[in-house]
Tab-separated table of C-alpha atoms and ligand atoms in Angstrom:
chain	number	residue	atom	x	y	z
A	784	MET	CA	47.469	61.816	139.203
A	785	ASP	CA	45.205	64.594	138.803
A	786	HIS	CA	45.880	66.202	142.363
A	787	ILE	CA	48.801	64.996	144.403
A	788	ASN	CA	51.706	64.653	142.870
A	789	PRO	CA	51.861	62.722	138.880
A	790	SER	CA	55.185	62.329	138.200
A	791	LEU	CA	55.276	60.947	141.977
A	792	MET	CA	53.068	58.818	141.247
A	793	ARG	CA	54.645	57.577	138.199
A	794	LEU	CA	57.574	56.274	140.365
A	795	ILE	CA	55.176	54.134	142.524
A	796	SER	CA	53.458	52.758	139.935
A	797	PHE	CA	56.713	51.874	138.629
A	798	MET	CA	57.801	49.758	141.307
A	799	GLY	CA	55.098	48.409	141.535
A	800	TYR	CA	53.143	49.442	144.019
A	801	ASP	CA	50.440	50.910	142.150
A	802	THR	CA	47.608	49.833	144.166
A	803	ILE	CA	45.783	51.146	147.576
A	804	GLU	CA	46.264	50.053	151.124
A	805	ASP	CA	43.059	49.823	152.360
A	806	HIS	CA	43.383	48.835	156.646
A	807	SER	CA	46.907	46.800	158.143
A	808	SER	CA	48.278	45.220	161.651
A	809	GLY	CA	51.575	43.570	162.625
A	810	CYS	CA	53.414	43.963	159.592
A	811	HIS	CA	51.112	43.899	157.443
A	812	ILE	CA	49.663	45.670	155.134
A	813	TYR	CA	46.428	44.797	152.653
A	814	ASP	CA	45.215	46.511	150.089
A	815	THR	CA	41.802	47.002	148.399
A	816	SER	CA	42.025	43.750	145.921
A	817	GLY	CA	42.664	41.719	149.326
A	818	ASN	CA	46.693	41.672	148.728
A	819	ASP	CA	48.481	40.870	151.432
A	820	PHE	CA	51.894	42.877	151.416
A	821	LEU	CA	54.477	42.076	153.930
A	822	ASP	CA	55.860	45.403	155.030
A	823	CYS	CA	60.003	45.139	155.386
A	824	LEU	CA	59.602	49.304	154.797
A	825	GLY	CA	57.931	49.873	158.761
A	826	GLY	CA	56.883	53.354	156.733
A	827	PHE	CA	60.333	54.173	157.363
A	828	GLY	CA	60.252	53.776	160.681
A	829	VAL	CA	57.037	54.503	162.339
A	830	PHE	CA	56.119	50.683	162.227
A	831	THR	CA	58.352	49.290	164.921
A	832	ILE	CA	55.814	48.216	166.637
A	833	GLY	CA	53.859	46.955	164.092
A	834	HIS	CA	50.446	48.056	162.547
A	835	SER	CA	47.879	49.050	164.346
A	836	HIS	CA	48.855	48.040	167.537
A	837	PRO	CA	45.686	47.691	170.271
A	838	LYS	CA	47.423	49.371	173.066
A	839	VAL	CA	47.705	51.812	171.452
A	840	ILE	CA	44.593	52.173	169.156
A	841	ASN	CA	42.593	51.474	172.223
A	842	ALA	CA	44.640	54.018	174.310
A	843	VAL	CA	44.401	56.821	171.859
A	844	LYS	CA	40.178	56.264	171.724
A	845	ALA	CA	39.051	56.492	174.946
A	846	GLN	CA	41.546	59.596	174.814
A	847	LEU	CA	39.480	60.557	172.184
A	848	ASP	CA	35.967	60.277	173.535
A	849	LYS	CA	37.834	62.004	177.198
A	850	MET	CA	39.523	64.937	175.697
A	851	PRO	CA	41.123	65.134	172.210
A	852	LEU	CA	43.457	68.827	171.883
A	853	SER	CA	44.117	70.660	174.463
A	854	SER	CA	42.960	73.855	175.609
A	855	LYS	CA	46.770	75.195	175.248
A	856	VAL	CA	47.000	76.759	179.000
A	857	LEU	CA	45.734	73.972	181.480
A	858	MET	CA	48.128	71.635	182.175
A	859	VAL	CA	48.143	68.362	180.532
A	860	GLU	CA	48.225	65.357	182.606
A	861	PRO	CA	49.061	62.350	179.008
A	862	TYR	CA	52.268	65.569	178.418
A	863	ALA	CA	53.788	65.441	181.967
A	864	LEU	CA	53.811	61.279	182.143
A	865	LEU	CA	54.742	61.353	178.547
A	866	ALA	CA	58.212	64.073	179.610
A	867	LYS	CA	58.463	62.562	182.689
A	868	LYS	CA	58.294	58.659	180.710
A	869	LEU	CA	61.642	59.654	178.178
A	870	ALA	CA	63.346	61.449	181.144
A	871	ASP	CA	63.195	58.169	183.153
A	872	ILE	CA	64.373	56.637	179.847
A	873	SER	CA	66.588	58.719	177.738
A	874	PRO	CA	70.378	58.558	177.828
A	875	GLY	CA	72.702	60.599	180.001
A	876	SER	CA	70.834	63.864	181.920
A	877	LEU	CA	68.209	64.221	179.059
A	878	GLN	CA	65.359	65.254	181.711
A	879	TYR	CA	63.423	68.094	179.625
A	880	VAL	CA	60.698	67.140	176.480
A	881	PHE	CA	59.195	69.744	174.297
A	882	MET	CA	56.871	68.273	171.605
A	883	CYS	CA	56.129	68.900	168.495
A	884	ASN	CA	54.907	66.658	165.540
A	885	SER	CA	57.071	65.220	163.218
A	886	GLY	CA	61.427	64.638	162.526
A	887	THR	CA	61.934	67.882	160.812
A	888	GLU	CA	60.506	70.124	163.311
A	889	ALA	CA	62.202	68.280	166.096
A	890	ILE	CA	64.654	68.938	164.562
A	891	GLU	CA	64.024	73.247	163.806
A	892	GLY	CA	63.663	73.211	167.368
A	893	ALA	CA	66.638	71.355	168.279
A	894	LEU	CA	68.942	73.762	166.191
A	895	LYS	CA	67.269	76.962	167.435
A	896	ILE	CA	67.818	75.478	170.947
A	897	ALA	CA	71.375	74.975	170.058
A	898	ARG	CA	71.972	78.186	168.545
A	899	LEU	CA	69.492	79.905	171.577
A	900	LYS	CA	72.174	78.791	174.717
A	901	THR	CA	75.861	78.840	173.292
A	902	LYS	CA	74.783	82.587	171.910
A	903	LYS	CA	76.508	81.575	168.214
A	904	HIS	CA	75.701	80.451	164.990
A	905	GLY	CA	77.616	77.547	163.708
A	906	LEU	CA	76.406	73.951	162.654
A	907	ILE	CA	78.043	71.340	161.464
A	908	TYR	CA	77.012	67.088	159.751
A	909	THR	CA	77.518	65.111	158.416
A	910	LYS	CA	77.853	63.676	154.461
A	911	HIS	CA	74.940	62.670	153.443
A	912	GLY	CA	73.267	62.688	156.707
A	913	PHE	CA	69.277	63.252	156.319
A	914	HIS	CA	67.368	65.504	159.132
A	915	GLY	CA	64.118	66.033	157.041
A	916	LYS	CA	63.166	68.977	154.528
A	917	THR	CA	62.124	71.845	156.552
A	918	MET	CA	64.594	74.685	156.379
A	919	GLY	CA	66.675	74.483	159.000
A	920	SER	CA	66.651	70.829	158.662
A	921	LEU	CA	67.328	70.898	154.902
A	922	SER	CA	70.322	72.897	155.503
A	923	ILE	CA	71.977	70.112	157.573
A	924	THR	CA	70.725	67.716	155.634
A	925	GLY	CA	73.637	65.758	153.439
A	926	ARG	CA	72.765	65.253	149.860
A	927	ASP	CA	72.419	67.844	147.164
A	928	ALA	CA	70.533	67.250	145.173
A	929	PHE	CA	67.693	68.293	147.858
A	930	GLN	CA	70.046	71.083	148.971
A	931	GLU	CA	70.622	72.525	145.539
A	932	PRO	CA	67.092	74.110	144.749
A	933	PHE	CA	66.831	76.289	147.494
A	934	ARG	CA	69.913	78.022	148.525
A	935	PRO	CA	70.581	80.074	150.468
A	936	LEU	CA	69.843	77.586	153.266
A	937	ILE	CA	71.104	79.127	156.998
A	938	PRO	CA	74.407	80.391	157.291
A	939	GLY	CA	77.465	78.618	159.048
A	940	ALA	CA	76.570	74.930	158.210
A	941	ARG	CA	79.304	72.952	157.582
A	942	MET	CA	79.566	69.647	156.194
A	943	ILE	CA	82.172	67.018	157.644
A	944	PRO	CA	82.108	63.320	156.468
A	945	PHE	CA	80.667	60.748	158.650
A	946	GLY	CA	82.335	58.795	161.222
A	947	ASP	CA	85.654	60.742	161.569
A	948	ALA	CA	86.209	62.938	164.648
A	949	ASP	CA	89.209	64.005	163.981
A	950	ALA	CA	87.387	66.206	160.791
A	951	LEU	CA	84.864	67.532	163.659
A	952	ALA	CA	88.173	68.575	165.719
A	953	GLU	CA	89.353	70.793	162.626
A	954	ALA	CA	85.378	71.653	161.523
A	955	ILE	CA	85.042	73.300	164.312
A	956	ASP	CA	85.172	77.981	165.461
A	957	ASP	CA	84.918	80.236	167.129
A	958	ASP	CA	80.805	80.565	165.987
A	959	THR	CA	80.411	76.870	166.053
A	960	ALA	CA	76.786	75.985	168.249
A	961	ALA	CA	76.552	72.401	167.869
A	962	PHE	CA	77.410	69.003	165.945
A	963	VAL	CA	74.334	67.314	164.481
A	964	VAL	CA	73.816	63.561	163.966
A	965	GLU	CA	71.879	60.769	163.329
A	966	PRO	CA	74.547	57.926	165.910
A	967	VAL	CA	73.459	55.327	162.525
A	968	GLN	CA	73.067	56.845	160.134
A	969	GLY	CA	69.414	55.095	158.316
A	970	GLU	CA	68.953	57.984	154.634
A	971	GLY	CA	72.070	57.711	154.809
A	972	GLY	CA	72.381	54.138	153.747
A	973	ILE	CA	71.853	52.758	156.946
A	974	HIS	CA	76.219	52.708	158.180
A	975	VAL	CA	76.496	52.001	162.044
A	976	PRO	CA	80.081	54.138	162.577
A	977	PRO	CA	83.385	52.709	164.211
A	978	ASP	CA	83.004	51.874	167.594
A	979	ASP	CA	85.672	54.374	168.484
A	980	TYR	CA	83.783	57.343	166.962
A	981	LEU	CA	80.641	58.617	169.300
A	982	PRO	CA	82.823	57.986	172.273
A	983	LYS	CA	85.361	60.872	170.483
A	984	VAL	CA	82.420	63.113	169.232
A	985	GLN	CA	81.637	63.248	172.597
A	986	GLU	CA	84.938	64.488	173.722
A	987	ILE	CA	85.548	66.931	171.105
A	988	CYS	CA	82.045	68.451	171.643
A	989	ARG	CA	82.818	68.456	175.875
A	990	ASP	CA	86.477	70.394	175.021
A	991	LYS	CA	85.406	73.012	172.530
A	992	LYS	CA	81.886	73.274	174.514
A	993	ILE	CA	79.681	73.084	171.879
A	994	LEU	CA	76.636	70.630	171.946
A	995	LEU	CA	76.153	67.944	170.848
A	996	ILE	CA	73.012	66.666	169.564
A	997	THR	CA	71.764	63.153	168.096
A	998	ASP	CA	69.073	62.125	165.895
A	999	GLU	CA	67.065	59.021	166.749
A	1000	VAL	CA	64.047	60.114	164.499
A	1001	GLN	CA	64.461	56.950	162.845
A	1002	SER	CA	66.927	55.191	165.374
A	1003	GLY	CA	65.407	55.818	167.978
A	1004	LEU	CA	62.555	53.215	170.845
A	1005	GLY	CA	65.199	50.122	169.867
A	1006	ARG	CA	64.875	50.001	166.415
A	1007	THR	CA	68.706	49.393	166.917
A	1008	GLY	CA	68.824	46.554	169.719
A	1009	LYS	CA	69.168	49.255	172.398
A	1010	LEU	CA	66.193	51.144	173.089
A	1011	PHE	CA	68.551	54.230	171.851
A	1012	ALA	CA	71.360	54.399	169.342
A	1013	CYS	CA	73.525	56.355	171.394
A	1014	ASP	CA	73.228	53.332	174.447
A	1015	HIS	CA	75.368	50.624	172.291
A	1016	TRP	CA	78.428	53.283	172.890
A	1017	GLY	CA	77.102	55.297	176.247
A	1018	ILE	CA	77.219	59.122	174.859
A	1019	GLU	CA	75.176	61.689	176.740
A	1020	PRO	CA	73.868	63.737	173.521
A	1021	ASP	CA	72.763	67.457	175.243
A	1022	ILE	CA	69.816	67.209	173.223
A	1023	MET	CA	67.856	64.213	171.414
A	1024	THR	CA	65.127	64.894	168.738
A	1025	LEU	CA	62.632	61.488	168.137
A	1026	ALA	CA	59.799	61.188	165.855
A	1027	LYS	CA	58.920	58.455	164.260
A	1028	ALA	CA	58.244	54.708	166.030
A	1029	LEU	CA	57.717	57.508	168.704
A	1030	GLY	CA	53.633	57.457	167.728
A	1031	GLY	CA	53.680	54.312	168.168
A	1032	GLY	CA	52.512	53.647	164.540
A	1033	VAL	CA	48.696	55.138	164.946
A	1034	LEU	CA	49.845	59.009	165.504
A	1035	PRO	CA	52.648	61.931	164.467
A	1036	VAL	CA	55.034	62.425	166.976
A	1037	GLY	CA	58.025	64.403	167.608
A	1038	ALA	CA	60.204	65.178	170.809
A	1039	ILE	CA	63.505	67.499	171.757
A	1040	LEU	CA	64.922	66.312	175.078
A	1041	GLY	CA	67.144	68.506	176.428
A	1042	THR	CA	69.562	68.358	179.751
A	1043	PRO	CA	68.854	71.133	182.560
A	1044	ASP	CA	71.484	72.932	181.186
A	1045	VAL	CA	70.387	73.679	177.949
A	1046	TRP	CA	66.984	74.100	179.000
A	1047	GLU	CA	67.808	77.205	180.905
A	1048	ILE	CA	66.648	78.869	177.708
A	1049	PHE	CA	63.604	79.427	178.632
A	1050	GLU	CA	63.642	80.872	181.204
A	1051	GLU	CA	64.429	84.147	179.474
A	1052	ASN	CA	60.795	83.786	177.624
A	1053	PRO	CA	58.535	80.503	178.288
A	1054	LEU	CA	57.476	80.499	174.949
A	1055	ILE	CA	60.384	80.965	172.724
A	1056	HIS	CA	59.687	78.615	171.038
A	1057	SER	CA	55.693	76.869	170.498
A	1058	SER	CA	54.474	74.573	168.972
A	1059	THR	CA	49.918	74.680	168.558
A	1060	PHE	CA	49.217	70.715	168.136
A	1061	GLY	CA	52.873	69.319	169.412
A	1062	GLY	CA	52.075	67.423	172.006
A	1063	ASN	CA	48.495	67.201	172.374
A	1064	PRO	CA	46.533	64.743	174.202
A	1065	LEU	CA	45.767	62.305	171.514
A	1066	ALA	CA	49.361	62.092	170.712
A	1067	CYS	CA	51.154	61.884	174.174
A	1068	THR	CA	48.602	58.706	174.375
A	1069	ALA	CA	49.807	56.830	171.948
A	1070	ALA	CA	53.350	57.724	172.761
A	1071	LEU	CA	52.897	56.951	176.026
A	1072	ALA	CA	51.840	53.264	175.021
A	1073	ALA	CA	53.999	52.885	172.378
A	1074	ILE	CA	56.273	53.311	174.325
A	1075	GLU	CA	55.027	50.850	177.030
A	1076	VAL	CA	54.623	48.180	174.197
A	1077	ILE	CA	58.169	48.148	173.151
A	1078	ILE	CA	59.479	48.066	176.620
A	1079	GLU	CA	56.552	45.828	177.835
A	1080	GLU	CA	57.112	43.403	174.551
A	1081	ASN	CA	61.171	43.036	175.393
A	1082	LEU	CA	61.334	45.182	171.848
A	1083	PRO	CA	64.821	46.047	171.317
A	1084	ASP	CA	65.719	42.728	172.712
A	1085	LYS	CA	64.008	41.104	169.570
A	1086	ALA	CA	64.836	43.928	167.369
A	1087	ALA	CA	68.739	42.666	168.163
A	1088	GLU	CA	68.140	38.413	167.807
A	1089	THR	CA	65.761	38.958	164.841
A	1090	GLY	CA	68.439	41.205	163.278
A	1091	LYS	CA	71.126	39.406	163.664
A	1092	TYR	CA	69.366	36.463	161.948
A	1093	ILE	CA	68.735	38.603	159.221
A	1094	LEU	CA	71.853	40.292	158.836
A	1095	ASN	CA	73.570	36.722	158.613
A	1096	GLU	CA	71.667	35.372	155.855
A	1097	LEU	CA	71.658	38.255	153.416
A	1098	LYS	CA	75.687	37.183	153.376
A	1099	ALA	CA	75.284	34.584	152.947
A	1100	ILE	CA	72.964	35.160	150.262
A	1101	ARG	CA	75.556	38.101	149.300
A	1102	ASP	CA	78.708	35.750	148.861
A	1103	GLU	CA	76.148	33.258	146.806
A	1104	HIS	CA	75.758	36.676	144.313
A	1105	PRO	CA	78.802	39.630	144.111
A	1106	ASP	CA	77.110	40.255	140.881
A	1107	VAL	CA	74.016	41.839	142.712
A	1108	ILE	CA	74.721	42.567	146.428
A	1109	ALA	CA	77.788	44.594	147.507
A	1110	ASP	CA	77.123	44.415	150.332
A	1111	VAL	CA	75.041	44.708	153.763
A	1112	ARG	CA	75.436	46.071	157.077
A	1113	GLY	CA	73.532	47.209	159.803
A	1114	ILE	CA	72.852	47.291	163.870
A	1115	GLY	CA	69.349	44.886	165.002
A	1116	CYS	CA	66.687	45.270	163.000
A	1117	PHE	CA	68.221	48.739	161.154
A	1118	ILE	CA	69.153	46.970	157.938
A	1119	GLY	CA	71.004	48.118	154.395
A	1120	VAL	CA	71.675	45.914	151.706
A	1121	GLU	CA	73.254	48.436	149.293
A	1122	PHE	CA	73.723	46.379	145.146
A	1123	ALA	CA	76.315	46.864	142.703
A	1124	ASP	CA	74.551	49.645	140.986
A	1125	SER	CA	71.545	51.881	140.958
A	1126	ASP	CA	70.051	49.460	137.823
A	1127	VAL	CA	70.220	46.613	139.668
A	1128	GLY	CA	68.728	48.444	142.839
A	1129	GLY	CA	65.358	49.239	140.993
A	1130	ILE	CA	64.507	45.154	139.918
A	1131	MET	CA	65.418	44.122	142.485
A	1132	ILE	CA	62.578	46.963	144.098
A	1133	SER	CA	60.529	45.910	141.331
A	1134	SER	CA	61.139	42.147	141.672
A	1135	LEU	CA	59.916	42.193	144.946
A	1136	ALA	CA	57.349	44.480	144.363
A	1137	ALA	CA	56.124	41.456	142.205
A	1138	ARG	CA	56.147	38.764	145.765
A	1139	LYS	CA	54.053	41.506	147.779
A	1140	VAL	CA	57.093	42.668	149.616
A	1141	LEU	CA	56.961	46.188	150.396
A	1142	VAL	CA	60.741	48.068	150.668
A	1143	ALA	CA	62.694	51.385	149.436
A	1144	PHE	CA	65.684	52.538	149.221
A	1145	THR	CA	68.105	55.016	151.797
A	1146	LEU	CA	67.183	58.267	150.564
A	1147	ASN	CA	70.663	59.992	150.473
A	1148	ASN	CA	71.300	56.916	148.417
A	1149	GLN	CA	69.847	54.571	145.636
A	1150	LYS	CA	71.992	52.192	146.024
A	1151	VAL	CA	70.961	50.507	149.794
A	1152	LEU	CA	67.387	48.938	149.918
A	1153	ARG	CA	66.421	49.521	154.044
A	1154	ILE	CA	65.176	46.242	155.972
A	1155	GLU	CA	63.208	48.017	158.061
A	1156	PRO	CA	59.736	45.901	159.523
A	1157	ALA	CA	58.304	45.644	163.076
A	1158	LEU	CA	60.884	44.531	165.688
A	1159	GLY	CA	58.045	42.324	166.601
A	1160	ILE	CA	58.577	40.073	163.322
A	1161	SER	CA	57.462	36.378	163.353
A	1162	ARG	CA	60.299	33.993	162.652
A	1163	ASP	CA	58.240	32.834	159.851
A	1164	ASP	CA	57.502	36.441	157.794
A	1165	VAL	CA	61.729	36.983	158.470
A	1166	ASP	CA	62.182	33.483	156.838
A	1167	LYS	CA	59.062	34.803	153.828
A	1168	LEU	CA	61.132	37.680	153.418
A	1169	LEU	CA	64.738	36.443	152.678
A	1170	GLY	CA	62.537	32.525	150.325
A	1171	TYR	CA	61.948	36.251	148.632
A	1172	ILE	CA	65.129	38.412	148.577
A	1173	ARG	CA	66.781	34.120	147.558
A	1174	GLU	CA	64.447	34.919	144.704
A	1175	SER	CA	64.617	37.920	144.013
A	1176	VAL	CA	68.653	37.783	143.537
A	1177	ALA	CA	68.796	34.896	141.664
A	1178	GLU	CA	65.869	36.119	138.859
A	1179	VAL	CA	67.781	39.652	139.149
A	1180	SER	CA	71.225	37.380	139.181
A	1181	SER	CA	70.783	35.875	136.092
A	1182	LEU	CA	68.987	38.814	133.785
A	1183	ILE	CA	73.050	40.363	134.853
A	1184	SER	CA	74.614	37.271	133.121
A	1185	SER	CA	72.238	36.881	129.963
A	1186	LEU	CA	72.961	40.475	128.892
B	2301	PLP	N1	66.000	62.839	161.156
B	2301	PLP	C1	66.235	61.563	160.719
B	2301	PLP	C2	67.196	60.869	161.130
B	2301	PLP	C3	65.556	61.019	159.523
B	2301	PLP	O1	64.985	59.074	159.280
B	2301	PLP	C4	63.904	61.397	159.594
B	2301	PLP	C5	63.515	61.433	158.179
B	2301	PLP	O2	62.950	60.293	157.561
B	2301	PLP	C6	63.430	63.153	159.753
B	2301	PLP	C7	64.615	63.824	160.673
B	2301	PLP	C8	63.359	63.864	159.896
B	2301	PLP	O3	61.520	63.294	159.804
B	2301	PLP	P1	60.415	63.739	159.250
B	2301	PLP	O4	59.977	63.172	157.757
B	2301	PLP	O5	58.955	62.942	160.565
B	2301	PLP	O6	59.752	65.624	159.057
């Protein structure tokens, strides 16, 4: 209250989360009083492999003893191994990797690379899309409440509806460098596009010679039931951004992946884009271990299976209580519950907080509660979560009918 952000503290207290976290494991966070919170928010997409995964913690501990930060002059083995691993698992001909420290940094770098490669300035982005809050990323984050106080933003950014390929074709002009899109919109309220959208988008980008940047900061690394959301539709972006789950829920890591064609921009000046801490040995070690866990534990398949179960159960709850829940949608363990209105959503969050379930709204759509648990969440915890949601919905429904 006195030194961080009083208004945010009041909001968090109002929601019912006014406690101090102490330690965590798997899908559970324990506060300093010993309360056990079931984490269904997953750090907004960070805790894909769960909290404090021992494989990542142990790898990071070993690297910590060996060499925590890089000289930035000599080669760094974990960076090289991670770049190769990412190139091996990523879609299409993505081959080169620039490591940074967060999602918004990955987007900033991607925008600069796109401008340099195409020698053009224009960017097209989607309504309700979320790419971060630094100036470049904010310029393509489709929510007025975040953009308005900071205008003028970077020039030449145009917003179009998500899911509408014709709108993209119309918006492209002679100065367009790139189209930036989340394959599945997260903070916009968990929107899965129609099946023909992304293949059409790719065709338009290739026809009109603009770059396709897919932002998989939240959808990447198994969350949607495949390693990358792009893989559901077989598209091959020119640039892809990653962060959140990449650090295995242990360290902050971001990455920009690009094709050899795009990476030509580094030929003339290899230091045209750089980062002091990006690609440090600790972060890369965490990311390598996290990718191994995702593959070894078969987490994309688990996400698909668990997500299907949760989605079906939530749809049944929606059918029983349309006064509380307007829609349920998602893919894998990337699920949104849209409430009848935002007041109902607010009461639902408090009601779930009272049951020690950790949840939150999507940032660009305050009517949608996100369900983003660790992909390996047990059936027991899933059933507990669904039970709590059922109880809360019934409670809110009777409150509504008593008004
Ligand atoms: N891109 C997407 C799709 C995101 O969901 C987010 C954060 O929610 C970002 C970028 C920004 O990431 P960060 O908060 O690490 O800067």
